[in-house]
mmCIF file of C-alpha atoms and ligand atoms in Angstrom:
data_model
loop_
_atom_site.group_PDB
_atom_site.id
_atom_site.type_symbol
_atom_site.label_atom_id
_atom_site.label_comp_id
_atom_site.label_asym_id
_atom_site.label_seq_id
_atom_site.Cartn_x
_atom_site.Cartn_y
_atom_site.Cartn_z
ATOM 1 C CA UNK A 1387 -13.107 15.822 -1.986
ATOM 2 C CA UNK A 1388 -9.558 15.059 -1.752
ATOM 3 C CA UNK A 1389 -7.013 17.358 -0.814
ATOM 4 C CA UNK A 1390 -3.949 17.604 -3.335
ATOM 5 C CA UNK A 1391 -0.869 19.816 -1.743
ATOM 6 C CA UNK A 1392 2.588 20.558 -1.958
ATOM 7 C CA UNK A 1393 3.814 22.397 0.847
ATOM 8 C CA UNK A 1394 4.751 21.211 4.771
ATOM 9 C CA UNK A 1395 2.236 23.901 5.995
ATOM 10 C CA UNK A 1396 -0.574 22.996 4.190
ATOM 11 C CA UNK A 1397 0.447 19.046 5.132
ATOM 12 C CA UNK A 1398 0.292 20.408 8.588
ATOM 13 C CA UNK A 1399 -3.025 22.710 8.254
ATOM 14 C CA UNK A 1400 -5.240 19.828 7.523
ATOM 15 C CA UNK A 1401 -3.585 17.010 9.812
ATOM 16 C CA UNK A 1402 -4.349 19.184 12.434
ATOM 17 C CA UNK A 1403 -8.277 19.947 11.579
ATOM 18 C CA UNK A 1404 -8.504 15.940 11.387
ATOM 19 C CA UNK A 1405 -6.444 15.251 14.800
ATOM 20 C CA UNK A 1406 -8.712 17.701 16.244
ATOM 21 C CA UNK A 1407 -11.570 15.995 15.090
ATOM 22 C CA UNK A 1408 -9.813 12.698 16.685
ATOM 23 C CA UNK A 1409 -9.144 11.130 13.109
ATOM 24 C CA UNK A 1410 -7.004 7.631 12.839
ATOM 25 C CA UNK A 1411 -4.484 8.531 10.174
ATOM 26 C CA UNK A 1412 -3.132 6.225 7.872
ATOM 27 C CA UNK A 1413 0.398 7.211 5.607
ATOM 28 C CA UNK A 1414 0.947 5.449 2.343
ATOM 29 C CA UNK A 1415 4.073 6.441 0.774
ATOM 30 C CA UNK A 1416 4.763 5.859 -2.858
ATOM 31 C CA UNK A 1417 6.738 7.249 -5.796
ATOM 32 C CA UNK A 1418 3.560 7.987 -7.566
ATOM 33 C CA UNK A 1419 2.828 6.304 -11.087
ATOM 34 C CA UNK A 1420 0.496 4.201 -9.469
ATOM 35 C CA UNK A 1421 -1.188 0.972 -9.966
ATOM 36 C CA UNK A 1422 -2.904 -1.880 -8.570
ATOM 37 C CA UNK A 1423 -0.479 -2.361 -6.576
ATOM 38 C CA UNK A 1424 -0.504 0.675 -4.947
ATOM 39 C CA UNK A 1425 -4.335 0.809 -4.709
ATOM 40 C CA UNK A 1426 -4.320 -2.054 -2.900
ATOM 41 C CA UNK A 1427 -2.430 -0.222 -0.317
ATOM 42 C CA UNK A 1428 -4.591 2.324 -0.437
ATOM 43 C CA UNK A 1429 -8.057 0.726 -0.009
ATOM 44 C CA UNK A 1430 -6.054 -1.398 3.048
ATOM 45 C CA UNK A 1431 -4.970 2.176 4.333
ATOM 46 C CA UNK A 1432 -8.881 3.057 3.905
ATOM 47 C CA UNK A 1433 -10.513 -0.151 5.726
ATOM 48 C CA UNK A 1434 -8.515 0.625 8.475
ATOM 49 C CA UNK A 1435 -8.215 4.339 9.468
ATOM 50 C CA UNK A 1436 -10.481 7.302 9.275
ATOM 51 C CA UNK A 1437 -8.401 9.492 7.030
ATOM 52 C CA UNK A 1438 -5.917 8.319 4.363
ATOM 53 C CA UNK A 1439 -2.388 10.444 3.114
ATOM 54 C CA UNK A 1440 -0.871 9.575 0.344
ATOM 55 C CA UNK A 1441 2.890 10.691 -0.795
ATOM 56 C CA UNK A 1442 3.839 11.064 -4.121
ATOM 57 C CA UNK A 1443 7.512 11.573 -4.489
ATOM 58 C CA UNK A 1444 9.872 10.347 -6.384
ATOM 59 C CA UNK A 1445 13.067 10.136 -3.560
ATOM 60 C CA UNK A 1446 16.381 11.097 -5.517
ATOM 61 C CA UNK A 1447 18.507 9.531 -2.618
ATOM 62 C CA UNK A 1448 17.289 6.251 -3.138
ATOM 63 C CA UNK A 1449 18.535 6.139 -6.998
ATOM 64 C CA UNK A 1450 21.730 4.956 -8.077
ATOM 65 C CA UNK A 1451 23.959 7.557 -10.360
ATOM 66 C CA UNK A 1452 23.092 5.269 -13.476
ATOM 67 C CA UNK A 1453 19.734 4.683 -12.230
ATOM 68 C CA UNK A 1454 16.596 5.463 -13.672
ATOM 69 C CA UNK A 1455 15.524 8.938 -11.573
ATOM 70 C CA UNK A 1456 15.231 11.366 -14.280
ATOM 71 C CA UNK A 1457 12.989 8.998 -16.026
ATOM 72 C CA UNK A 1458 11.149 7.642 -13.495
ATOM 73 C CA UNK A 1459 7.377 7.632 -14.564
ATOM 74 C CA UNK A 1460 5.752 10.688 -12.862
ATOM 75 C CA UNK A 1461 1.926 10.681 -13.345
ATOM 76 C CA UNK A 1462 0.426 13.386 -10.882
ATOM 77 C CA UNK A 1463 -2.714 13.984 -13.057
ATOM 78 C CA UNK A 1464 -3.830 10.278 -13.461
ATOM 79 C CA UNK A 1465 -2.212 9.390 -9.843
ATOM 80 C CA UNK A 1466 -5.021 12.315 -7.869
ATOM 81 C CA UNK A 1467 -7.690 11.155 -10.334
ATOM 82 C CA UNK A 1468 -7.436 7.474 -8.811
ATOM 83 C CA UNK A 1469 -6.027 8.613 -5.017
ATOM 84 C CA UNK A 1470 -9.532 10.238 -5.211
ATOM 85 C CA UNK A 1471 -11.291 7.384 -6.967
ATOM 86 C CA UNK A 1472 -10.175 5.072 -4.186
ATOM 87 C CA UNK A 1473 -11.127 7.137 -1.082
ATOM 88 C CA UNK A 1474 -7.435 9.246 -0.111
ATOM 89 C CA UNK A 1475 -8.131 12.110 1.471
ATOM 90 C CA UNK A 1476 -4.773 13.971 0.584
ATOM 91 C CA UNK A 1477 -2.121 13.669 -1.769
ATOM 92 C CA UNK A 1478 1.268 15.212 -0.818
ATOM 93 C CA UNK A 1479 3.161 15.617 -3.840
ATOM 94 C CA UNK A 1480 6.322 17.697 -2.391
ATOM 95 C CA UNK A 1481 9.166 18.761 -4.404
ATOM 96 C CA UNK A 1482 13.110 17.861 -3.769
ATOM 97 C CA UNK A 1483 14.121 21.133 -1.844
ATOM 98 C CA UNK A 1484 10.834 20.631 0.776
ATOM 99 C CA UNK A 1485 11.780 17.319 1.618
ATOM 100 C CA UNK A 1486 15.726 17.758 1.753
ATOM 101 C CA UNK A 1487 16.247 21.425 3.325
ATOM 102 C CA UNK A 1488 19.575 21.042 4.208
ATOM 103 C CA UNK A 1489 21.037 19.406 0.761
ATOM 104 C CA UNK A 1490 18.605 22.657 -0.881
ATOM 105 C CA UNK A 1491 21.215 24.774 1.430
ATOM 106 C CA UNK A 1492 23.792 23.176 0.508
ATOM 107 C CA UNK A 1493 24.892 21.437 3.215
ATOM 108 C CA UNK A 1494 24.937 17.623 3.866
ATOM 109 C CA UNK A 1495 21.574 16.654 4.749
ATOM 110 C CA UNK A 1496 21.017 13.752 8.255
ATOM 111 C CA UNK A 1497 20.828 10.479 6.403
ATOM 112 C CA UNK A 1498 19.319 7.896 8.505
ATOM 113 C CA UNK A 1499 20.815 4.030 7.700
ATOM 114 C CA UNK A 1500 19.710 0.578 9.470
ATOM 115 C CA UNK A 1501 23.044 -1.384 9.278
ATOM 116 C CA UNK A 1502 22.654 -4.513 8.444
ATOM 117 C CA UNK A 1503 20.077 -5.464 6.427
ATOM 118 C CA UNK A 1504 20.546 -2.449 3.967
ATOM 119 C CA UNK A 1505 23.432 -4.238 2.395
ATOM 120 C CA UNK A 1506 22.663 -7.068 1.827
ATOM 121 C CA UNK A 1507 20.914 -8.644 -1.587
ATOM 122 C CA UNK A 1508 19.488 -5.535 -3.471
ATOM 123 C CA UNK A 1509 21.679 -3.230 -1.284
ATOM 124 C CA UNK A 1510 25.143 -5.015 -2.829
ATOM 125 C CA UNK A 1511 23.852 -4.698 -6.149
ATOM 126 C CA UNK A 1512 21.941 -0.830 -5.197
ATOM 127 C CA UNK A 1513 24.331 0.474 -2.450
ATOM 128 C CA UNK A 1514 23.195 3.072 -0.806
ATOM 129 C CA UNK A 1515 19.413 2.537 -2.133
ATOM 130 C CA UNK A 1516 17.923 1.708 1.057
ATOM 131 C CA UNK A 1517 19.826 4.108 3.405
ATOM 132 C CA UNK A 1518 17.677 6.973 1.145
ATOM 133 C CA UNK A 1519 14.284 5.039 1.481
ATOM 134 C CA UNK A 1520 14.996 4.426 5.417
ATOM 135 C CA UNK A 1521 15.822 8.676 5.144
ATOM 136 C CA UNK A 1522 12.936 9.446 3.359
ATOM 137 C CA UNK A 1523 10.478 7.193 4.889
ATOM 138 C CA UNK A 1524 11.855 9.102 8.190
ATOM 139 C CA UNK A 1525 11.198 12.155 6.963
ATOM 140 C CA UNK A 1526 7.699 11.356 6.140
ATOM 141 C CA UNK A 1527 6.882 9.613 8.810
ATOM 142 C CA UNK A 1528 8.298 12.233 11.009
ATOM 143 C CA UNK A 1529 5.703 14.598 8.645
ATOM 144 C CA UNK A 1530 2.468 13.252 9.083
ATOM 145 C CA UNK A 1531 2.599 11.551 12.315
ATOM 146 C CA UNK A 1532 0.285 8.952 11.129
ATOM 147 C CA UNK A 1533 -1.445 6.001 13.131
ATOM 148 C CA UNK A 1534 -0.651 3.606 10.684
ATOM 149 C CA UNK A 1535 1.686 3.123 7.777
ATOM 150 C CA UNK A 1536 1.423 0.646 4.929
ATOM 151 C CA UNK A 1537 4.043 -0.896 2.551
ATOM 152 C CA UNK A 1538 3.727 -3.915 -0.058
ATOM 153 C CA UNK A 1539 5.224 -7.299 0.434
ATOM 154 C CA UNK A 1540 7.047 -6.750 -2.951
ATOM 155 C CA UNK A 1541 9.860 -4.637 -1.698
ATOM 156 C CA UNK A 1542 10.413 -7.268 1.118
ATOM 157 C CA UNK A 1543 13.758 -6.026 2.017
ATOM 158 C CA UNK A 1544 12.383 -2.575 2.511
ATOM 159 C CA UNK A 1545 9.621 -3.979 4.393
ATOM 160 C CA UNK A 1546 11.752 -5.020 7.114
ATOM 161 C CA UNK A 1547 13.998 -2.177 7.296
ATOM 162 C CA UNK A 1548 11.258 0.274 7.942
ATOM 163 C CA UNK A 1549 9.650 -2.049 10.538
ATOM 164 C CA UNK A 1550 13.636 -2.539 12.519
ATOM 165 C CA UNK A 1551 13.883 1.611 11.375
ATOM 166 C CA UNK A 1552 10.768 2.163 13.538
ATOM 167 C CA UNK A 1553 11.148 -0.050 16.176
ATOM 168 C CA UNK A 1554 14.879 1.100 16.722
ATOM 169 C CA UNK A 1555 13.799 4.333 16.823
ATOM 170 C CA UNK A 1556 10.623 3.847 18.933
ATOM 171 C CA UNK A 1557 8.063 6.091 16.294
ATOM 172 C CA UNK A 1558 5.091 5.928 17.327
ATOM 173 C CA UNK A 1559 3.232 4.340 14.437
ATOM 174 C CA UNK A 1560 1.677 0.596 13.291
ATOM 175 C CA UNK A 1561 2.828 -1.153 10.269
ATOM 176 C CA UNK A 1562 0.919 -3.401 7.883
ATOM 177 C CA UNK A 1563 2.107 -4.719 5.096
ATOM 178 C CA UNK A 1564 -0.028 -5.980 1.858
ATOM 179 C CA UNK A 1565 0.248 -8.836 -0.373
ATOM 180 C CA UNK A 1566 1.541 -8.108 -3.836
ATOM 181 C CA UNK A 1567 -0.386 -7.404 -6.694
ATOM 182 C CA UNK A 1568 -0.323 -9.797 -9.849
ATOM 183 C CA UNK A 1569 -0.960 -9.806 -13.492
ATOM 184 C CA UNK A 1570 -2.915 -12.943 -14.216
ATOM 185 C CA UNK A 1571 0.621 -13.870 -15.850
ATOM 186 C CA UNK A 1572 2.102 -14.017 -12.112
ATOM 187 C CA UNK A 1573 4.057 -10.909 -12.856
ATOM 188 C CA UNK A 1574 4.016 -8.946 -10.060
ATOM 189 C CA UNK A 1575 2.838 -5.411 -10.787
ATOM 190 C CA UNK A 1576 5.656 -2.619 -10.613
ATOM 191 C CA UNK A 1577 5.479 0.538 -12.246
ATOM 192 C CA UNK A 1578 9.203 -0.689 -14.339
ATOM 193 C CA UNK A 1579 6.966 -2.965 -15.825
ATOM 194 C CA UNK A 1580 6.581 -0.320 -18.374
ATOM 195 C CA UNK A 1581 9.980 -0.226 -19.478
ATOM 196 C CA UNK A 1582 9.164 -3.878 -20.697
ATOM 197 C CA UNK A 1583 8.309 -5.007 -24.333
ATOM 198 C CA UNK A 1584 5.263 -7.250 -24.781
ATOM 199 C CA UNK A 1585 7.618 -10.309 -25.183
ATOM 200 C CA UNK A 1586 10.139 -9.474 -22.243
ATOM 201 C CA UNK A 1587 6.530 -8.720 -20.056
ATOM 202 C CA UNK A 1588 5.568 -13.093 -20.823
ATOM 203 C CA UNK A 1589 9.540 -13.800 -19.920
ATOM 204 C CA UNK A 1590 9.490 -11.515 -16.920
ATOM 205 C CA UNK A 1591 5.873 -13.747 -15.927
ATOM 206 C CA UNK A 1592 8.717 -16.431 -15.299
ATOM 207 C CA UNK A 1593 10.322 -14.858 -11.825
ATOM 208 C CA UNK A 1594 7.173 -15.946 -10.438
ATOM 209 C CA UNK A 1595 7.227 -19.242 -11.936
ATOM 210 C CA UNK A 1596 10.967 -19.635 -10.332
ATOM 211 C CA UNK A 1597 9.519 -18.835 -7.275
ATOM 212 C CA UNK A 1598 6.595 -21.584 -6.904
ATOM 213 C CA UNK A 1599 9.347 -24.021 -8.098
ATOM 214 C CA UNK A 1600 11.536 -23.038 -5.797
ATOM 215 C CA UNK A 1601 9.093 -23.480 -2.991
ATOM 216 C CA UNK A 1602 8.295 -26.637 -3.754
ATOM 217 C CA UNK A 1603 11.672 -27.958 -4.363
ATOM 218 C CA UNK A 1604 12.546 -26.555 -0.854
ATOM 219 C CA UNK A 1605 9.255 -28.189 0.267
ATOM 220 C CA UNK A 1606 10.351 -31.944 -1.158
ATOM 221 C CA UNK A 1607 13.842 -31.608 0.909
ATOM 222 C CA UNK A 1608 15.705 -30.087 -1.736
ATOM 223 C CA UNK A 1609 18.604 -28.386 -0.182
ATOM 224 C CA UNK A 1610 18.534 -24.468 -0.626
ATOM 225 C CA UNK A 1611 22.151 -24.031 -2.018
ATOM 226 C CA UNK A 1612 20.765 -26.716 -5.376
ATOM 227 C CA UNK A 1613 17.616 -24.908 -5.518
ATOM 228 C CA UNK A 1614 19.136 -21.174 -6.034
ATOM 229 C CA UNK A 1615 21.527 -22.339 -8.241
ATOM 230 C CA UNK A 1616 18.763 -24.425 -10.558
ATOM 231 C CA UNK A 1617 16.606 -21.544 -10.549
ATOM 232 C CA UNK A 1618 19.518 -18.760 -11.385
ATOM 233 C CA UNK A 1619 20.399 -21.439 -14.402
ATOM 234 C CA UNK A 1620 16.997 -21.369 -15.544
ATOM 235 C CA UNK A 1621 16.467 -17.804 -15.125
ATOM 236 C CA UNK A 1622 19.441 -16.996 -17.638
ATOM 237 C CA UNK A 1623 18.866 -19.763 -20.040
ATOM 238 C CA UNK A 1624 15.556 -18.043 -20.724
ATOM 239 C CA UNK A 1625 17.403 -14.140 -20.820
ATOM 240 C CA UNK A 1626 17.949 -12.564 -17.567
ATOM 241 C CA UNK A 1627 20.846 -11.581 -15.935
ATOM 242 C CA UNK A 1628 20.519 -12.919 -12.274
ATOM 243 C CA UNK A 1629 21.099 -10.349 -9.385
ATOM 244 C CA UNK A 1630 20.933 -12.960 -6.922
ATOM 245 C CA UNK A 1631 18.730 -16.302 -6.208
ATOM 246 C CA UNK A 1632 18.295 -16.577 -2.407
ATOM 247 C CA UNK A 1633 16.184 -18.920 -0.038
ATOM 248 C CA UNK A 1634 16.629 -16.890 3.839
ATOM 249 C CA UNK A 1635 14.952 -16.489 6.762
ATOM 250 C CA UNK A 1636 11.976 -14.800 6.688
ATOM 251 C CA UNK A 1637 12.372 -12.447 9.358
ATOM 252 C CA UNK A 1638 16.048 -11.232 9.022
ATOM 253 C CA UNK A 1639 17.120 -12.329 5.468
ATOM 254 C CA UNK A 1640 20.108 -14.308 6.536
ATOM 255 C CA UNK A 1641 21.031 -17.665 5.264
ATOM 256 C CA UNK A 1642 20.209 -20.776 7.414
ATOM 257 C CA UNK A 1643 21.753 -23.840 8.072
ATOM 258 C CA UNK A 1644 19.126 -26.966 6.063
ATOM 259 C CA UNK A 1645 18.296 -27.946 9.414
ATOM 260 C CA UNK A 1646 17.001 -24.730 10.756
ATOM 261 C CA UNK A 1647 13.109 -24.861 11.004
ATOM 262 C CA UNK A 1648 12.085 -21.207 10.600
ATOM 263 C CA UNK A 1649 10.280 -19.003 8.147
ATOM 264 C CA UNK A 1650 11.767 -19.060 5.198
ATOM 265 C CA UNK A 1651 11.294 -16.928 1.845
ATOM 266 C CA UNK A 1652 12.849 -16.722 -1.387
ATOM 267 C CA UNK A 1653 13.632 -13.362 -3.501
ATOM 268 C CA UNK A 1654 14.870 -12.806 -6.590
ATOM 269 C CA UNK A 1655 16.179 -10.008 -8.523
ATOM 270 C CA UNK A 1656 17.300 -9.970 -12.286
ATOM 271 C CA UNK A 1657 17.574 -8.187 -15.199
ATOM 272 C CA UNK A 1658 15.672 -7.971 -18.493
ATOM 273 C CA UNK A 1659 17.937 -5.697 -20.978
ATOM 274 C CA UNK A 1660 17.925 -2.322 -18.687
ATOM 275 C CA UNK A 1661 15.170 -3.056 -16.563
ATOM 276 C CA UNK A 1662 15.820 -4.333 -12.728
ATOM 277 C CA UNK A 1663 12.760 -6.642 -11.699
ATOM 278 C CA UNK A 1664 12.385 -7.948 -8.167
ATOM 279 C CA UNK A 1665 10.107 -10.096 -6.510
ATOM 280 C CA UNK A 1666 9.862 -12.681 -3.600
ATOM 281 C CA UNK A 1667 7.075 -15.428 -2.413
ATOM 282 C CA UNK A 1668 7.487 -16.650 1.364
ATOM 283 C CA UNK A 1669 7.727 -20.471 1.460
HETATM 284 O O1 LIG B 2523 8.395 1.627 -2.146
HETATM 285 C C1 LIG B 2523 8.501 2.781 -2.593
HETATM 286 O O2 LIG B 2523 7.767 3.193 -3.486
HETATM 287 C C2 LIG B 2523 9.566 3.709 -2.043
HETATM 288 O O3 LIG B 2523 10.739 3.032 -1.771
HETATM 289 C C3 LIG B 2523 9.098 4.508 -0.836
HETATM 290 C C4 LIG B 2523 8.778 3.610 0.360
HETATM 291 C C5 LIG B 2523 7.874 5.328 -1.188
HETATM 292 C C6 LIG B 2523 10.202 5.483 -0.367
HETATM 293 O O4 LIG B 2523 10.530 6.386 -1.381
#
């Protein structure tokens, strides 16, 4: 039976009985409203470790003033019903105060940034977005000590701040990090897919399609600089408004010379009417 709890000391109470018991935890941290997506996370989380935590909370310090926090989808119910469903053996659902104690004090809470990378792409168009997921994944991390932690390919960027956040600051815990999720329609799954209308869900199916042109155009010798600009063109012939086209390296997101020979992926992030949509493909 899973374990669904909101507090630090019951968070505590049962990672102890399990560490006792010599337990591999895995963390999988998510702002709840979950889907495929997230499952998939969870069932990796579950193939790998003994016992499986999963955090629902929807982080206020990674949401822009004119963001969409205070209607972020929050499903608890239906979220502990499939956590359950898919083998988690505790959902920590805790509220704003519990996981910022100073800022429920009053006082400026320790705010933990990877310089950098956080700027960059979504973090020019988002500032200050990642520096509250690289606090909050601290915080939870810091939490439930876990063995391993798991994040999706689909928030790239975030992906590789949390793996520089936790080598920089030597935690003690593995990452892996899981393929994204699609609709058959190539859209990949995100739970601001809701905010779409049936019609702008079949035009949002084409960020994927920009991506597997992209790749191959880079793939014939197409330079990079011709290739984001095609596919930004395309993208806002068909309705968008581009955030940014960008082919970069793989490991570091920066931009390469055409003759560099490493890893490279492409990531895009645009704009149907009020909804952001993001999504990458490594070439
Ligand atoms: O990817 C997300 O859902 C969030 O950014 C995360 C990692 C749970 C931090 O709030």
């Amino acid at each position: 039976m899973m374990r669904r709890v909101t507090t630090i000391a019951e968070l505590r109470d049962q990672l102890r009985r399990w560490r006792q018991a010599d337990q591999h935890i895995a963390l999988v941290p998510t702002m709840g409203n979950l889907h495929a997506g997230h499952y998939a996370l969870v069932d990796a989380a579950v193939a790998s470790a003994d016992q499986v935590v999963v955090s629902v909370f929807v982080n206020p310090t990674q949401f822009g003033p004119k963001e969409d926090f205070a209607r972020y989808p929050r499903t608890l119910d239906a979220d502990a019903e499939g956590l359950q469903q898919h083998g988690c053996g505790l959902m920590f659902c805790p509220d704003v105060a519990t996981m910022y104690p100073a800022a429920a004090l009053g006082q400026a809470s320790v705010n933990v940034q990877v310089p950098g990378l956080s700027e960059i792409l979504c973090g020019q168009s988002r500032p200050g977005h990642f520096d509250g997921v690289t606090t909050v994944v601290t915080k939870l991390l810091n939490l439930v000590q876990p063995d391993l932690a798991l994040f999706g390919q689909k928030d790239y960027q975030q992906w590789l701040l949390i793996r520089q956040l936790v080598s920089d600051l030597h935690l003690p815990v593995a990452l892996q990090r899981v393929a994204t999720v699609r609709a058959a329609s190539g859209l990949a799954l995100s739970s601001r897919n809701q905010y779409l209308s049936a019609a702008e869900r079949e035009t949002a199916a084409e960020i994927f399609r920009t991506l597997e042109t992209m790749r191959a155009a880079v793939a014939s010798g197409r330079p990079s600089a011709l290739v984001e600009m095609a596919a930004a063109e395309r993208l806002q012939a068909i309705g968008f408004q581009v955030d940014y086209v960008a082919i970069r390296s793989a490991d570091r997101l920066q931009v390469l010379p055409e003759t560099a020979s490493e890893p490279l992926i492409g990531l895009i992030a645009a704009r149907l009417g009020a909804t952001r949509l993001i999504d990458n493909l490594l070439f």
